[in-house]
Short mmCIF file of C-alpha atoms in Angstrom, two decimals:
data_model
loop_
_atom_site.label_atom_id
_atom_site.label_comp_id
_atom_site.label_asym_id
_atom_site.label_seq_id
_atom_site.Cartn_x
_atom_site.Cartn_y
_atom_site.Cartn_z
CA MET A 24 9.90 116.81 -11.37
CA HIS A 25 13.16 115.28 -12.50
CA SER A 26 13.72 111.54 -12.46
CA SER A 27 16.46 112.22 -9.90
CA THR A 28 13.85 113.27 -7.35
CA THR A 29 12.60 110.68 -4.86
CA ARG A 30 9.15 111.27 -3.41
CA THR A 31 7.54 109.55 -0.43
CA LEU A 32 3.98 110.54 0.46
CA VAL A 33 2.60 108.87 3.58
CA CYS A 34 -1.06 109.24 4.54
CA GLU A 35 -1.70 106.70 7.26
CA THR A 36 -5.14 108.15 8.00
CA GLN A 37 -7.05 111.14 6.69
CA SER A 38 -5.91 113.13 9.72
CA MET A 39 -2.21 112.16 9.62
CA CYS A 40 -0.34 113.06 6.49
CA ALA A 41 3.32 113.70 5.86
CA ALA A 42 5.66 113.69 2.90
CA THR A 43 9.41 113.40 2.45
CA VAL A 44 11.12 114.42 -0.76
CA GLU A 45 14.75 113.90 -1.76
CA LEU A 46 16.51 115.76 -4.56
CA HIS A 47 19.69 114.23 -5.96
CA VAL A 48 21.84 117.10 -7.19
CA ASN A 49 23.22 116.09 -10.57
CA VAL A 50 23.65 117.43 -14.11
CA LEU A 51 19.85 117.81 -14.47
CA THR A 52 19.24 119.59 -11.16
CA ARG A 53 22.31 121.77 -10.66
CA ASN A 54 23.27 125.24 -11.80
CA TYR A 55 26.34 126.65 -13.52
CA VAL A 56 28.47 126.36 -10.36
CA LYS A 57 27.38 122.74 -9.78
CA THR A 58 25.14 123.34 -6.76
CA ALA A 59 21.39 122.81 -6.53
CA PHE A 60 19.49 124.98 -9.02
CA GLY A 61 16.88 127.18 -7.33
CA GLY A 62 14.24 126.01 -9.80
CA SER A 63 14.89 122.40 -8.75
CA LEU A 64 14.47 123.35 -5.09
CA SER A 65 11.20 125.08 -5.93
CA ALA A 66 9.95 122.09 -7.93
CA MET A 67 10.81 119.65 -5.14
CA THR A 68 8.66 121.61 -2.67
CA ASP A 69 5.86 122.80 -4.97
CA PRO A 70 2.94 120.40 -4.55
CA TYR A 71 3.28 118.88 -1.11
CA PHE A 72 1.62 121.26 1.33
CA PHE A 73 -1.34 121.74 -0.98
CA MET A 74 -1.64 117.97 -1.52
CA LEU A 75 -1.53 117.26 2.22
CA VAL A 76 -4.18 119.92 2.91
CA MET A 77 -6.34 118.67 0.02
CA HIS A 78 -6.15 115.10 1.28
CA GLN A 79 -7.30 116.10 4.76
CA LEU A 80 -10.09 118.47 3.67
CA GLY A 81 -11.56 116.20 1.00
CA ARG A 82 -13.55 116.88 -2.17
CA ASP A 83 -15.74 119.62 -0.70
CA TYR A 84 -12.86 122.13 -0.74
CA VAL A 85 -10.88 123.91 -3.45
CA VAL A 86 -7.17 123.88 -2.58
CA TRP A 87 -4.38 125.54 -4.59
CA ASP A 88 -0.71 126.29 -4.13
CA THR A 89 -0.61 130.06 -4.77
CA ARG A 90 2.99 131.12 -4.22
CA GLY A 91 6.29 130.21 -2.69
CA GLU A 92 9.42 131.76 -1.25
CA ILE A 93 12.87 130.23 -0.87
CA GLU A 94 15.62 131.63 1.30
CA MET A 95 18.92 130.14 0.15
CA LEU A 96 21.29 129.65 3.10
CA LYS A 97 24.17 127.61 1.69
CA PRO A 98 25.04 125.77 -1.54
CA GLY A 99 23.17 122.50 -1.92
CA ARG A 100 25.20 119.45 -2.91
CA GLY A 101 24.59 115.70 -2.90
CA VAL A 102 21.18 114.53 -1.68
CA LEU A 103 18.85 117.20 -0.32
CA THR A 104 15.78 116.39 1.76
CA ALA A 105 12.57 118.23 2.68
CA HIS A 106 9.91 116.99 5.12
CA PHE A 107 6.30 118.18 4.96
CA HIS A 108 3.62 117.77 7.61
CA VAL A 109 0.20 119.36 8.05
CA PRO A 110 -1.16 118.66 11.54
CA SER A 111 -4.80 117.59 11.67
CA GLU A 112 -5.55 120.52 13.99
CA GLN A 113 -4.29 122.97 11.38
CA ALA A 114 -6.38 121.29 8.66
CA ALA A 115 -9.45 121.44 10.92
CA ALA A 116 -8.88 125.16 11.51
CA LEU A 117 -8.59 125.73 7.74
CA ARG A 118 -11.83 123.79 7.20
CA GLU A 119 -13.63 125.96 9.75
CA ARG A 120 -12.28 129.26 8.36
CA ALA A 121 -13.19 128.28 4.77
CA LYS A 122 -16.79 127.29 5.54
CA GLY A 123 -19.44 129.04 3.48
CA GLY A 124 -17.03 129.82 0.65
CA ALA A 125 -14.66 132.14 2.51
CA LYS A 126 -11.26 132.41 0.81
CA VAL A 127 -8.42 131.45 3.15
CA LEU A 128 -4.69 131.88 2.53
CA GLU A 129 -2.30 129.99 4.82
CA TRP A 130 1.51 129.87 4.84
CA PHE A 131 3.38 126.62 5.51
CA GLU A 132 7.13 126.30 6.14
CA THR A 133 9.80 123.63 5.82
CA GLU A 134 13.56 123.38 5.52
CA ILE A 135 15.69 121.69 2.89
CA THR A 136 18.67 119.91 4.45
CA ASP A 137 21.75 118.18 3.09
CA ALA A 138 23.07 114.74 4.08
CA ALA A 139 24.91 116.24 7.07
CA GLY A 140 21.65 117.75 8.34
CA ASP A 141 22.71 121.31 7.56
CA VAL A 142 19.91 123.61 6.42
CA VAL A 143 20.45 124.55 2.78
CA ALA A 144 17.25 126.57 2.34
CA ARG A 145 14.07 127.62 4.13
CA VAL A 146 10.90 127.31 2.08
CA ARG A 147 7.50 128.92 2.53
CA ARG A 148 4.47 127.94 0.44
CA GLU A 149 1.12 129.71 0.49
CA VAL A 150 -2.00 127.56 0.12
CA TYR A 151 -5.46 128.82 -0.88
CA VAL A 152 -8.52 127.05 0.57
CA ARG A 153 -12.23 127.60 -0.08
CA GLU A 154 -15.28 125.41 0.48
CA LYS A 155 -16.82 124.52 -2.89
CA ARG A 156 -20.20 125.90 -3.81
CA ARG A 157 -22.77 123.17 -3.91
CA VAL A 158 -24.76 122.64 -7.13
CA THR A 159 -28.00 123.29 -5.22
CA ASP A 160 -26.57 126.54 -3.79
CA ALA A 161 -25.54 127.74 -7.26
CA ALA A 162 -29.00 126.97 -8.72
CA ALA A 163 -30.74 128.84 -5.89
CA GLY A 164 -28.63 131.96 -6.22
#
């Protein structure tokens, strides 16, 4: 991520995690027409849902960011902000569905807004979750 990106990750407890990311549109993060470059918007949203899920599920689960979609709604200028939150109930449901090594794909959504609060883009990120195989399980099978 560019040095012009501000990241705030808040995990007050294992069950309450949120993140806020700001992107400062400048010469490093803008496109030819001087608005936010789509690649910069993708980079600012890339790791957060998967990190929040990983934090809540713990070391017994494999968690990956598998793909993302961005719907551009208006040109992004100035400081852009995205908020990320994974409710503990959603993480618990993922944990349950992924038990026994089942592969689970889950979509998460957020919006990128400008300083006026206008929505610049809608972002969807798909996260993969699977319970890790235990060493004893692998040796037995």
